[in-house]
Amino acid sequence: MLEVIIVDDDQIVVFIQKKMITNFEIASHPISFNLAQAALEHIIKDRQSDLEKDYLILLDINMPHMDGWDFLDCLESHEKKSNYHVIMVTSSIDRKDKEKAKKYSTVRYFIEKPISAQDCEKIKEISEISHFFERV
Amino acid sequence: MKKRSGELKVLVIEDNPGDFILIEDYLSEEHNALELQRAETFKSAKSLLKVPSNFDTILLDLSLPDINDTEILVKEILALSYGAPVIVLTGYTNKEYGVKTLSWGVSDYLLKDEISASNLSKSIHYSMERKKVQRQLYESEEKYRTLFDFSPLPMWVLDRHSLEFLSVNQAAIELYGYSREEFMEMTVRDLWAEDPDRIEKTVEENFHDFFTVKVKHHTKSGQGIYIDVQSNPIQFGGRQARVTLAHNITERLKAEERLKHSQQRFKALVQDGSDLISILDENFNYIYVSPSAKNILGVNPERIEGRNVFDFIHREDRERIENKIQYLGKKKAYQLPSYRYRDGNGGWRWLETIISDLRDDPAVNGLVANSRDITKFKVQEKQLRESLERYDIVAKATSDLISDYNIKNDVFQYSNAIYDTFGYTKDKIETSKQWWQDKIHPDDKERVIEASRGIHERGQKLLNIEYRFKCANGNYKYILDRSYVITDANDQPSRIIGSMQDITERRKYINAIERSNERLREIAWTQYHVVRAPLARIMGLIELLKNQRNNLDNIEEIIDNILNSSEELDKVIRKIANKTEEEF
């Protein structure tokens, strides 16, 4: 199964993204965190269960305490990191950020806020996770 | 009969005493001063005559006891007579015989029976006179023969009809190289080298007259010589002949030819030369002006000749020239300072003149002035001077440092701005390229040297470069160096003229602006993120609204969020506005 995790310190952004994710049927119950640290802890804890899971993570870059990059660094050390599918969500896409993101194997896509319907369709087409959205 | 005066010295060769006395009587009758000598035999006569004794006359009896052959007798006595007339006395009546003795050379022939005092005396005197005339004639001929033979002028005698040589002198033999014998086989035509018809005609027309003609002859060796011929008709040995004087004028013609060439050369130099040549008297009046005046001054020389030099010289220049020429006579030649001279059109020409004092030279008898028109040069010089003055003014007026670098000599020259702008006093300035390079900021040096290589190695003409230049006090000034390359005749860089503008103030502003821009960029970037966040939210919420039209549960919440976000955005923008005001 695919679990969607939204990481953003802005409550309204989280609200918008949750709505969009559910509206476009990417996930029925996305989980959200205002702090990256909390999200990380959730994932580590969740993985201890035997359940085989893929994680779609909508990750903000600019956050207090642990920012998006720190978060990505931590994921990189995980086993089975191919199960993490990170979408970078920022208020503006910097060319430098895009370059930097290429170093992380988990980053699949970039979204400039606000998330649009088009972005939602694009997410579904990401090859690593597209099989979750195939209509049977 | 009147006694004849003057001493008479007579030798009487007579063996007969009666006859001798008779002769002595006859002669005494006629002569006061008579000196008679008697020889009785041929032998005694000969011994008497061997001693020179200047007999005026010799009376010879043909019947002498010691000789029978009268012919030998007569001829031997004649041979010893030293020019004295010999009168034969004989008893023979054979007249033919007497005539025969005359042909041998005796002066007269008297029969003893017919002798009287008067006819003896007359015969003696006639004989003496005749002998005298003969001698004079002979001497005269001898003189003329000598004149002909030994004349230094070549001469010859020709047959007037055939033009054969009848006689030639030594000088002619030497001049033509033919021997006398060869000449005698030739006619004068053999000498002619050209124009035979002309000479033939002259000879024919003047058959009986004197004529002169100039001809070209060949010598025996084939050399051409020019001869001035003077020819006179004469009688020569009974033939119609002419005597010719051949005056060799070859050398004279050559000299004349050389003189002519020399004159032509002189004429070419004076008339067609670019220099104006004139001859002046002591008071600087023109005696002669070369025809080149027409080309140089546009005036005919005749219009200048006779006038004073100073009439034509510009008033302002007269004094300078007068100062110079007052020393005339102390130096043979000197150059006058350039001066203005009025030309034929009333304009001024600049002339440069060399005066040579040739008053001692009779061929010139004056001062020779050799003038050259230097107007064009003067105009150029003036332009150059003005251009240099302009350069000086510009160099003074500008605060830019003007530098002039002579590449070959490695010498820099700087305008005063080297002190005004950079503070270097004269004693601190060095002229080498190294000195200049050492003043360039170490961070700029490599770049400047590389750029100047463009001039030396790649034929670049202009260089525009900014760098920092060290002042005398150790500070650096920003300068804009604009250099221009001057090339020599071979298109190689010879000088670099540079203008170094102090752009320190401008550079400071630019640096300040660049710093300020940098800060602004940073501000803008941060502000962008701050603004972008609430705006992105509003946009996201509106997107939701669009898709949630049918789900009214959330609309209230969405609209509240839009409102909140808008207020936040408004706050952010106001904050930026305030901050911007603070910054500037």
XYZ file of C-alpha atoms in Angstrom:
720
model
C 0.000 0.000 0.000
C 0.983 3.626 -0.407
C 0.954 5.931 2.592
C 0.913 9.663 1.902
C 2.742 11.881 4.424
C 2.565 15.663 4.226
C 5.411 17.546 5.982
C 4.894 21.326 6.221
C 5.033 23.848 9.053
C 2.222 25.876 7.488
C -1.176 24.663 8.636
C -3.056 26.080 5.688
C -0.674 24.443 3.243
C -1.250 21.138 4.960
C -4.989 21.724 4.686
C -4.786 22.483 0.964
C -2.582 19.515 0.230
C -4.728 17.080 2.219
C -7.803 18.234 0.328
C -6.087 17.934 -3.022
C -4.646 14.481 -2.247
C -8.043 13.163 -1.250
C -9.898 14.981 -4.025
C -7.643 13.402 -6.608
C -7.797 10.052 -4.897
C -4.120 9.725 -4.340
C -4.830 8.657 -0.779
C -7.985 8.645 1.299
C -6.295 9.462 4.593
C -2.996 11.318 4.202
C -1.009 11.854 7.386
C 0.448 15.279 8.079
C 3.278 16.693 10.254
C 4.200 20.266 11.097
C 7.703 19.178 12.081
C 10.056 17.073 9.970
C 11.406 15.349 13.061
C 7.914 14.080 13.899
C 7.385 12.771 10.397
C 10.715 10.934 10.535
C 9.902 9.347 13.838
C 6.526 8.219 12.483
C 8.147 6.560 9.488
C 10.797 4.787 11.571
C 8.146 3.545 13.953
C 5.792 2.542 11.160
C 8.461 0.496 9.433
C 8.984 -1.660 12.480
C 5.629 -3.304 11.730
C 5.927 -6.143 9.286
C 3.687 -4.456 6.814
C 5.383 -3.853 3.442
C 4.692 -0.181 2.637
C 5.586 2.531 0.130
C 5.673 6.177 1.346
C 4.724 9.160 -0.775
C 6.145 12.159 1.119
C 5.199 15.741 0.212
C 8.148 17.578 1.750
C 8.513 21.321 2.375
C 12.118 22.594 2.239
C 12.055 25.646 4.476
C 11.032 24.565 7.935
C 12.211 25.454 11.441
C 14.463 22.999 13.360
C 14.919 20.164 10.848
C 14.486 21.367 7.299
C 13.689 19.317 4.226
C 17.321 18.623 3.377
C 18.095 17.265 6.848
C 15.075 15.083 6.492
C 16.262 13.724 3.142
C 19.716 13.031 4.602
C 18.124 10.854 7.269
C 16.013 8.923 4.762
C 19.100 8.255 2.695
C 20.564 6.143 5.517
C 17.476 3.929 5.696
C 17.264 0.391 4.348
C 14.794 -0.110 1.542
C 14.913 3.567 0.742
C 13.506 2.726 -2.668
C 10.176 2.606 -0.899
C 10.388 6.359 -0.218
C 9.022 8.594 -2.940
C 9.670 12.200 -2.014
C 7.985 15.155 -3.744
C 9.697 18.442 -2.938
C 7.149 21.186 -2.358
C 8.452 24.731 -2.146
C 7.080 28.233 -2.478
C 9.605 28.809 -5.261
C 11.742 26.339 -7.177
C 15.306 27.432 -7.127
C 17.617 26.032 -9.754
C 20.189 25.433 -7.002
C 17.627 23.396 -5.011
C 16.829 21.267 -8.045
C 20.516 20.520 -8.566
C 20.915 19.662 -4.914
C 17.920 17.355 -4.994
C 19.448 15.276 -7.770
C 21.874 13.854 -5.217
C 19.024 12.188 -3.352
C 17.754 8.938 -4.874
C 14.438 9.296 -3.099
C 13.333 12.585 -4.727
C 10.847 11.932 -7.526
C 9.312 15.279 -8.378
C 9.193 19.044 -7.701
C 6.105 21.048 -6.988
C 5.898 24.806 -6.684
C 3.251 25.874 -4.209
C 0.342 25.806 -4.417
C -0.214 22.228 -5.463
C -2.430 22.131 -8.545
C -4.712 19.587 -10.147
C -2.083 19.124 -12.788
C 0.499 18.346 -10.093
C -1.840 15.691 -8.689
C -2.185 14.036 -12.071
C 1.583 14.129 -12.485
C 2.101 12.455 -9.114
C -0.047 9.546 -10.241
C 2.136 9.111 -13.310
C 5.424 8.798 -11.387
C 6.636 5.457 -12.661
C 7.741 4.112 -9.260
C 4.234 4.513 -7.809
C 1.939 4.608 -10.816
C 0.938 0.985 -10.240
C -0.971 2.069 -7.113
C -3.348 4.166 -9.212
C -4.134 1.757 -11.990
C -7.827 1.222 -12.337
C -8.797 -2.326 -12.083
C 136.507 108.852 -116.759
C 135.563 109.499 -113.191
C 137.459 107.525 -110.614
C 135.383 104.946 -108.815
C 135.337 105.098 -105.036
C 135.696 102.183 -102.611
C 138.528 99.736 -102.310
C 138.717 97.092 -104.948
C 140.558 93.844 -104.239
C 141.387 91.906 -107.380
C 143.271 88.671 -108.012
C 144.835 88.548 -111.429
C 145.847 85.085 -112.597
C 148.177 85.946 -115.533
C 151.525 84.494 -116.575
C 152.339 87.246 -119.057
C 153.984 90.251 -117.279
C 153.061 92.639 -120.074
C 149.459 91.738 -119.900
C 149.508 92.079 -116.126
C 150.995 95.583 -116.303
C 148.436 96.542 -118.876
C 145.593 95.331 -116.631
C 147.107 97.091 -113.658
C 147.243 100.321 -115.648
C 143.678 100.044 -116.809
C 142.426 99.371 -113.325
C 144.461 102.141 -111.730
C 142.878 104.566 -114.118
C 139.503 103.809 -112.766
C 140.158 103.047 -109.083
C 141.953 104.948 -106.318
C 142.042 102.232 -103.704
C 143.130 99.259 -105.619
C 144.703 96.163 -104.191
C 146.036 93.854 -106.833
C 147.447 90.413 -106.317
C 149.001 88.372 -109.049
C 149.243 84.612 -109.494
C 151.428 83.517 -112.358
C 150.451 79.882 -112.358
C 147.357 77.776 -111.660
C 149.187 76.293 -108.716
C 150.014 79.631 -107.107
C 146.456 80.823 -107.773
C 145.036 77.815 -105.951
C 147.337 78.322 -102.956
C 146.332 81.998 -102.793
C 142.631 81.190 -102.951
C 142.856 78.487 -100.257
C 143.425 81.266 -97.755
C 140.186 83.251 -97.465
C 141.072 86.713 -98.699
C 137.719 88.202 -99.864
C 138.615 89.101 -103.418
C 136.024 91.275 -105.054
C 136.855 89.898 -108.462
C 139.129 87.253 -110.018
C 140.548 87.893 -113.485
C 141.586 84.597 -115.059
C 143.856 84.141 -118.080
C 142.991 80.812 -119.696
C 146.515 80.151 -121.084
C 148.576 79.248 -118.063
C 151.837 77.346 -118.256
C 150.922 74.619 -115.709
C 147.495 73.620 -117.043
C 146.129 72.771 -120.457
C 142.534 71.759 -119.707
C 140.663 75.056 -119.509
C 137.492 73.393 -118.256
C 139.260 72.010 -115.161
C 140.989 75.331 -114.723
C 137.757 77.345 -114.856
C 135.755 74.986 -112.665
C 138.440 74.680 -109.990
C 138.914 78.434 -109.808
C 135.132 78.897 -109.608
C 134.956 76.373 -106.824
C 137.570 78.349 -104.876
C 136.160 81.776 -105.693
C 133.994 82.108 -102.547
C 131.281 83.816 -104.485
C 133.605 86.353 -106.111
C 132.848 86.892 -109.812
C 135.343 85.258 -112.169
C 136.064 87.124 -115.419
C 137.892 85.162 -118.102
C 140.586 86.913 -120.205
C 141.705 85.186 -123.372
C 143.384 85.682 -126.615
C 141.118 83.233 -128.402
C 138.761 84.707 -130.816
C 136.476 81.727 -130.588
C 133.279 83.223 -129.239
C 131.627 79.898 -128.832
C 134.361 78.897 -126.522
C 133.749 82.008 -124.463
C 130.021 81.262 -124.263
C 130.938 77.781 -123.061
C 132.924 79.203 -120.137
C 129.892 81.366 -119.290
C 127.815 78.201 -118.997
C 130.364 76.835 -116.556
C 129.643 79.749 -114.315
C 132.043 82.571 -115.087
C 130.648 86.034 -114.947
C 132.073 87.543 -118.097
C 134.363 86.819 -120.989
C 136.809 89.451 -122.374
C 139.155 89.287 -125.353
C 142.552 90.623 -124.431
C 142.817 92.595 -127.657
C 139.592 94.420 -126.981
C 140.218 95.280 -123.322
C 140.110 98.937 -122.411
C 140.147 100.595 -119.006
C 136.469 101.367 -119.200
C 135.105 98.045 -120.448
C 137.290 96.118 -117.993
C 136.048 98.214 -115.131
C 132.481 97.975 -116.369
C 132.723 94.223 -116.673
C 134.151 93.928 -113.169
C 131.404 96.041 -111.685
C 128.599 94.406 -113.625
C 129.889 91.032 -112.556
C 130.135 92.096 -108.972
C 126.584 93.519 -109.028
C 125.220 90.447 -110.762
C 126.962 88.204 -108.249
C 125.561 90.257 -105.405
C 122.026 90.018 -106.771
C 122.505 86.299 -107.366
C 123.680 85.834 -103.834
C 120.748 87.821 -102.468
C 118.367 85.805 -104.538
C 119.958 82.609 -103.392
C 119.904 83.696 -99.785
C 116.310 84.754 -100.118
C 115.331 81.425 -101.626
C 117.267 79.702 -98.938
C 115.384 81.686 -96.308
C 112.057 80.798 -97.767
C 112.990 77.172 -98.163
C 113.991 77.119 -94.499
C 110.700 78.756 -93.572
C 108.855 76.087 -95.495
C 110.889 73.117 -94.355
C 111.141 73.958 -90.708
C 107.829 75.671 -90.151
C 105.978 74.162 -87.198
C 102.837 74.448 -89.327
C 102.293 71.578 -91.736
C 102.657 72.889 -95.288
C 102.784 71.516 -98.760
C 102.829 72.539 -102.371
C 100.341 71.049 -104.799
C 100.048 71.049 -108.538
C 97.154 73.400 -109.107
C 95.604 71.161 -111.757
C 96.206 67.635 -110.591
C 96.471 68.418 -106.843
C 99.537 66.160 -106.708
C 101.983 66.855 -103.925
C 105.035 68.647 -105.206
C 106.620 69.306 -101.848
C 105.784 68.723 -98.203
C 107.446 69.999 -95.050
C 108.600 68.134 -91.992
C 105.619 69.187 -89.884
C 103.221 67.734 -92.454
C 105.152 64.487 -92.485
C 104.941 64.310 -88.728
C 101.257 65.178 -88.603
C 100.080 62.748 -91.278
C 102.592 59.934 -90.781
C 103.386 59.556 -94.495
C 106.999 59.719 -95.582
C 108.088 62.345 -98.057
C 108.337 59.693 -100.749
C 104.806 58.483 -100.039
C 103.498 62.048 -100.242
C 105.119 62.473 -103.637
C 103.045 59.565 -104.949
C 99.791 61.020 -103.606
C 97.336 63.812 -104.291
C 95.749 65.855 -101.571
C 92.469 64.042 -102.266
C 93.945 61.005 -100.566
C 93.815 62.941 -97.299
C 90.180 63.981 -97.489
C 87.909 62.179 -95.029
C 84.570 63.709 -95.930
C 82.815 66.257 -98.147
C 85.073 65.778 -101.232
C 82.525 67.592 -103.444
C 82.524 70.670 -101.235
C 86.340 70.868 -101.190
C 86.610 70.197 -104.900
C 84.207 73.035 -105.545
C 86.095 75.452 -103.300
C 89.374 74.592 -105.017
C 87.847 75.000 -108.472
C 86.166 78.320 -107.730
C 89.377 79.780 -106.319
C 91.748 78.413 -108.957
C 93.648 81.697 -109.151
C 92.866 82.949 -105.673
C 93.591 82.532 -102.021
C 91.039 80.464 -100.130
C 90.458 78.938 -96.701
C 88.424 75.856 -95.964
C 87.789 73.663 -92.932
C 88.159 69.974 -93.739
C 88.453 66.641 -92.086
C 91.529 64.621 -93.020
C 92.717 61.106 -92.363
C 96.220 60.464 -91.163
C 98.063 57.399 -92.400
C 96.905 55.517 -89.301
C 93.276 56.357 -90.109
C 92.809 58.902 -87.331
C 90.429 61.749 -88.174
C 91.804 65.244 -87.728
C 90.222 68.621 -88.388
C 92.260 70.994 -90.505
C 91.885 74.669 -91.209
C 93.361 75.005 -94.704
C 94.809 78.234 -96.117
C 95.892 77.952 -99.707
C 97.650 80.431 -102.025
C 98.312 80.120 -105.738
C 102.040 80.223 -106.600
C 104.422 79.371 -109.395
C 106.555 76.446 -108.380
C 109.388 75.367 -110.638
C 107.522 76.850 -113.530
C 104.294 75.006 -112.722
C 100.989 76.439 -111.614
C 100.853 75.348 -108.050
C 99.433 76.291 -104.678
C 101.071 76.385 -101.327
C 98.859 75.167 -98.502
C 99.042 75.756 -94.781
C 97.319 73.005 -92.818
C 96.358 74.242 -89.377
C 95.411 71.315 -87.131
C 92.363 72.520 -85.183
C 91.280 69.136 -83.806
C 92.215 70.005 -80.226
C 90.650 73.429 -80.524
C 87.399 71.924 -81.827
C 87.413 69.413 -78.989
C 87.985 72.196 -76.494
C 85.221 74.223 -78.110
C 82.934 71.183 -77.947
C 83.758 70.692 -74.275
C 83.151 74.351 -73.610
C 79.833 74.132 -75.422
C 78.785 71.134 -73.309
C 79.920 72.834 -70.181
C 77.922 75.912 -71.127
C 74.890 73.779 -71.913
C 75.192 72.060 -68.546
C 75.488 75.377 -66.787
C 72.523 76.696 -68.726
C 70.471 73.649 -67.798
C 71.373 74.079 -64.152
C 70.628 77.752 -64.046
C 67.633 77.928 -66.344
C 65.757 74.788 -65.585
C 66.906 74.146 -62.024
C 64.523 74.472 -59.159
C 66.812 76.995 -57.527
C 66.703 80.687 -58.208
C 70.198 81.915 -58.988
C 71.014 85.585 -59.111
C 74.079 87.796 -59.149
C 74.056 90.963 -57.058
C 76.328 93.955 -56.888
C 77.738 95.227 -53.612
C 74.631 97.259 -52.913
C 72.404 94.212 -53.444
C 71.052 95.326 -56.757
C 70.282 92.518 -59.161
C 72.782 92.187 -62.010
C 71.503 88.859 -63.247
C 68.513 86.683 -62.408
C 68.180 83.124 -63.693
C 65.194 82.242 -65.895
C 63.941 79.917 -63.141
C 62.512 83.100 -61.569
C 59.595 82.577 -63.884
C 58.833 79.164 -62.414
C 59.568 79.994 -58.807
C 58.323 83.553 -58.487
C 56.120 83.825 -61.565
C 57.989 86.868 -62.795
C 60.312 87.563 -65.747
C 63.969 88.012 -64.730
C 64.145 91.305 -66.666
C 61.614 92.821 -64.318
C 63.844 92.131 -61.331
C 67.228 92.928 -62.831
C 68.509 96.334 -61.790
C 66.289 96.526 -58.728
C 67.328 96.182 -55.113
C 66.883 92.893 -53.307
C 65.355 94.532 -50.262
C 62.475 95.921 -52.331
C 61.175 92.360 -52.474
C 61.867 91.158 -48.942
C 59.095 91.310 -46.364
C 59.414 94.352 -44.082
C 59.490 92.175 -40.958
C 62.298 90.017 -42.320
C 64.570 92.796 -43.615
C 66.334 93.466 -40.363
C 67.273 89.830 -39.848
C 68.738 89.633 -43.341
C 70.544 92.970 -42.977
C 72.088 91.804 -39.722
C 73.395 88.741 -41.436
C 74.850 90.319 -44.550
C 76.712 93.115 -42.769
C 79.538 90.640 -42.299
C 79.845 90.261 -46.041
C 83.441 89.828 -47.146
C 84.542 88.128 -43.958
C 83.190 84.786 -45.099
C 83.143 83.354 -48.581
C 79.648 81.921 -48.306
C 76.898 81.833 -45.748
C 73.314 80.816 -45.422
C 70.679 83.446 -44.747
C 67.816 82.741 -42.351
C 64.612 81.990 -44.243
C 62.623 85.054 -45.257
C 59.516 86.085 -47.158
C 59.858 87.345 -50.702
C 57.216 89.028 -52.827
C 56.372 86.999 -55.917
C 54.992 88.133 -59.251
C 51.405 87.841 -58.036
C 51.941 89.999 -54.964
C 51.959 86.967 -52.677
C 54.764 85.882 -50.383
C 57.089 82.963 -50.910
C 59.430 81.673 -48.236
C 62.986 81.528 -49.568
C 66.180 80.126 -48.171
C 69.328 81.616 -49.656
C 73.029 80.923 -49.722
C 75.168 83.923 -50.612
C 78.607 83.371 -52.132
C 80.972 86.276 -52.415
C 82.473 86.037 -55.906
C 83.463 89.665 -56.282
C 87.051 88.549 -56.838
C 86.057 86.306 -59.700
C 86.222 88.403 -62.887
C 83.748 86.073 -64.582
C 81.107 86.915 -61.971
C 82.192 90.106 -60.239
C 79.382 90.061 -57.725
C 77.549 88.135 -55.041
C 75.914 84.915 -56.147
C 72.632 84.224 -54.389
C 71.270 80.707 -54.606
C 67.688 80.677 -53.350
C 65.319 77.800 -52.771
C 61.571 78.040 -52.399
C 60.716 76.522 -49.018
C 57.132 77.829 -48.811
C 55.614 74.353 -48.729
C 58.011 73.288 -46.039
C 57.242 76.429 -44.019
C 53.511 75.817 -44.243
C 54.001 72.253 -43.068
C 56.265 73.422 -40.302
C 53.598 75.887 -39.175
C 50.943 73.198 -39.214
C 53.187 70.916 -37.249
C 53.927 73.636 -34.717
C 50.240 74.405 -34.321
C 49.515 70.749 -33.942
C 52.198 70.458 -31.271
C 50.855 73.523 -29.505
C 47.387 72.001 -29.569
C 48.813 68.837 -28.114
C 50.518 70.850 -25.373
C 47.333 72.758 -24.578
C 45.324 69.556 -24.475
C 47.914 67.940 -22.252
C 47.776 70.934 -19.924
C 44.018 71.327 -19.992
C 43.202 67.738 -19.221
C 43.724 66.166 -15.867
C 44.476 62.979 -17.761
C 48.040 61.810 -17.667
C 49.336 61.938 -21.228
C 52.192 59.555 -21.818
C 54.380 59.148 -24.848
C 56.335 55.930 -24.977
C 59.151 55.531 -27.454
C 59.353 51.776 -27.947
C 62.794 51.613 -29.532
C 64.500 53.757 -26.898
C 62.330 52.468 -24.036
C 61.613 56.017 -22.902
C 58.379 57.266 -21.355
C 57.469 60.915 -21.278
C 54.677 62.026 -18.965
C 52.625 65.196 -18.838
C 52.453 67.250 -15.660
C 49.509 65.186 -14.495
C 52.051 62.624 -13.298
C 52.502 65.065 -10.407
C 49.024 66.601 -10.263
C 47.187 63.278 -10.298
C 49.667 60.758 -8.960
C 51.984 62.953 -6.910
C 55.272 62.002 -8.550
C 57.815 64.808 -8.519
C 60.307 64.995 -11.339
C 63.105 63.376 -9.367
C 60.889 60.362 -8.612
C 59.964 59.629 -12.202
C 61.940 57.139 -14.205
C 61.482 56.853 -17.938
C 61.675 53.092 -18.389
C 58.772 50.804 -19.135
C 59.729 48.793 -16.061
C 59.024 51.784 -13.811
C 55.551 52.136 -15.255
C 54.845 48.417 -14.931
C 55.982 48.413 -11.319
C 53.313 50.990 -10.534
C 50.495 48.700 -11.686
C 48.562 46.940 -8.927
C 49.869 43.368 -8.563
C 46.344 41.977 -9.136
C 46.034 43.885 -12.441
C 49.592 43.577 -13.691
C 49.284 40.244 -15.501
C 46.118 41.359 -17.285
C 47.621 44.700 -18.387
C 50.840 43.131 -19.645
C 48.859 40.547 -21.557
C 46.714 43.265 -23.126
C 49.738 45.345 -24.131
C 51.100 42.276 -25.853
C 48.271 42.840 -28.332
C 50.099 45.963 -29.481
C 53.550 44.472 -29.748
C 52.646 41.059 -31.118
C 49.267 41.296 -32.810
C 49.389 44.716 -34.496
C 46.634 46.174 -32.340
C 46.347 49.960 -32.711
C 44.132 50.854 -29.798
C 44.150 49.704 -26.226
C 41.434 50.462 -23.697
C 42.030 49.047 -20.272
C 41.254 49.785 -16.645
C 43.684 49.075 -13.858
C 44.982 50.432 -10.574
C 48.061 52.641 -10.654
C 50.192 53.328 -7.612
C 50.553 56.916 -6.457
C 53.660 58.433 -4.921
C 52.018 58.085 -1.478
C 51.494 54.342 -1.980
C 47.727 54.507 -2.571
C 46.240 53.110 -5.744
C 44.110 55.029 -8.164
C 41.777 53.471 -10.654
C 42.661 54.593 -14.148
C 41.229 54.137 -17.595
C 44.188 53.844 -19.951
C 43.439 54.558 -23.580
C 46.510 54.070 -25.727
C 47.065 54.689 -29.373
C 49.916 53.149 -31.330
C 51.959 55.119 -33.839
C 53.704 53.010 -36.438
C 56.849 53.721 -38.388
C 57.353 53.527 -42.157
C 57.584 49.714 -41.927
C 54.281 49.549 -40.077
C 56.063 48.528 -36.901
C 54.901 50.105 -33.613
C 57.263 52.969 -32.808
C 55.428 55.011 -30.189
C 52.481 54.577 -27.896
C 50.547 57.672 -26.929
C 48.518 57.016 -23.816
C 45.880 58.925 -21.962
C 45.454 57.732 -18.387
C 42.232 59.022 -16.877
C 41.786 58.976 -13.106
C 38.519 57.089 -12.631
C 38.956 56.406 -8.926
C 35.853 58.454 -7.993
C 33.764 56.785 -10.653
C 35.142 53.398 -9.723
C 34.209 54.039 -6.084
C 30.643 54.846 -7.112
C 30.469 51.802 -9.292
C 31.760 49.638 -6.488
C 29.208 51.179 -4.117
C 26.445 50.578 -6.624
C 27.556 47.018 -7.171
C 27.553 46.382 -3.434
C 24.175 48.024 -3.117
C 22.806 45.934 -5.983
C 24.061 42.818 -4.308
C 22.269 43.735 -1.103
C 19.120 44.554 -3.010
C 19.233 41.205 -4.738
C 19.485 39.498 -1.360
C 16.592 41.553 -0.017
C 14.495 40.849 -3.052
C 15.145 37.143 -2.773
C 14.132 36.950 0.846
C 11.128 39.213 0.268
C 10.104 37.033 -2.634
C 9.940 33.988 -0.386
C 8.101 35.891 2.289
C 5.566 37.192 -0.220
C 5.346 33.971 -2.166
C 4.267 31.902 0.858
C 0.901 33.608 1.612
C 0.263 34.124 -2.087
C 0.810 30.423 -2.770
C -1.638 29.631 -0.051
C -4.298 31.923 -1.515
C -3.773 30.376 -4.927
C -3.982 26.867 -3.457
C -7.179 27.696 -1.609
C -8.788 29.155 -4.710
C -7.807 26.021 -6.624
C -9.535 24.004 -3.886
C -12.622 26.195 -4.122
C -12.787 25.535 -7.830
C -12.735 21.801 -7.286
C -14.945 21.812 -4.152
C -17.911 23.643 -5.533
C -20.137 20.732 -4.662
C -18.646 20.022 -1.236
C -20.050 22.902 0.791
C -18.671 21.554 4.097
C -15.277 23.072 3.556
C -16.158 26.346 1.847
C -16.430 28.331 5.041
C -13.034 27.121 6.175
C -11.441 27.785 2.834
C -12.763 31.337 2.662
C -11.551 32.026 6.215
C -8.136 30.762 5.237
C -8.120 32.950 2.133
C -8.928 35.937 4.278
C -6.170 35.108 6.773
C -3.635 34.577 4.055
C -4.611 37.818 2.312
C -4.158 39.762 5.539
C -0.780 38.111 6.054
C 0.237 39.020 2.508
C -0.894 42.592 3.060
C 1.222 42.786 6.224
C 4.265 41.416 4.430
C 3.981 43.920 1.586
C 3.602 46.851 3.987
C 6.646 45.653 5.860
C 8.673 45.519 2.633
C 7.571 49.009 1.723
C 8.671 50.324 5.097
C 11.964 48.478 4.978
C 12.722 49.807 1.505
C 12.162 53.337 2.729
C 14.541 52.711 5.602
C 17.260 51.296 3.351
C 17.447 54.319 1.065
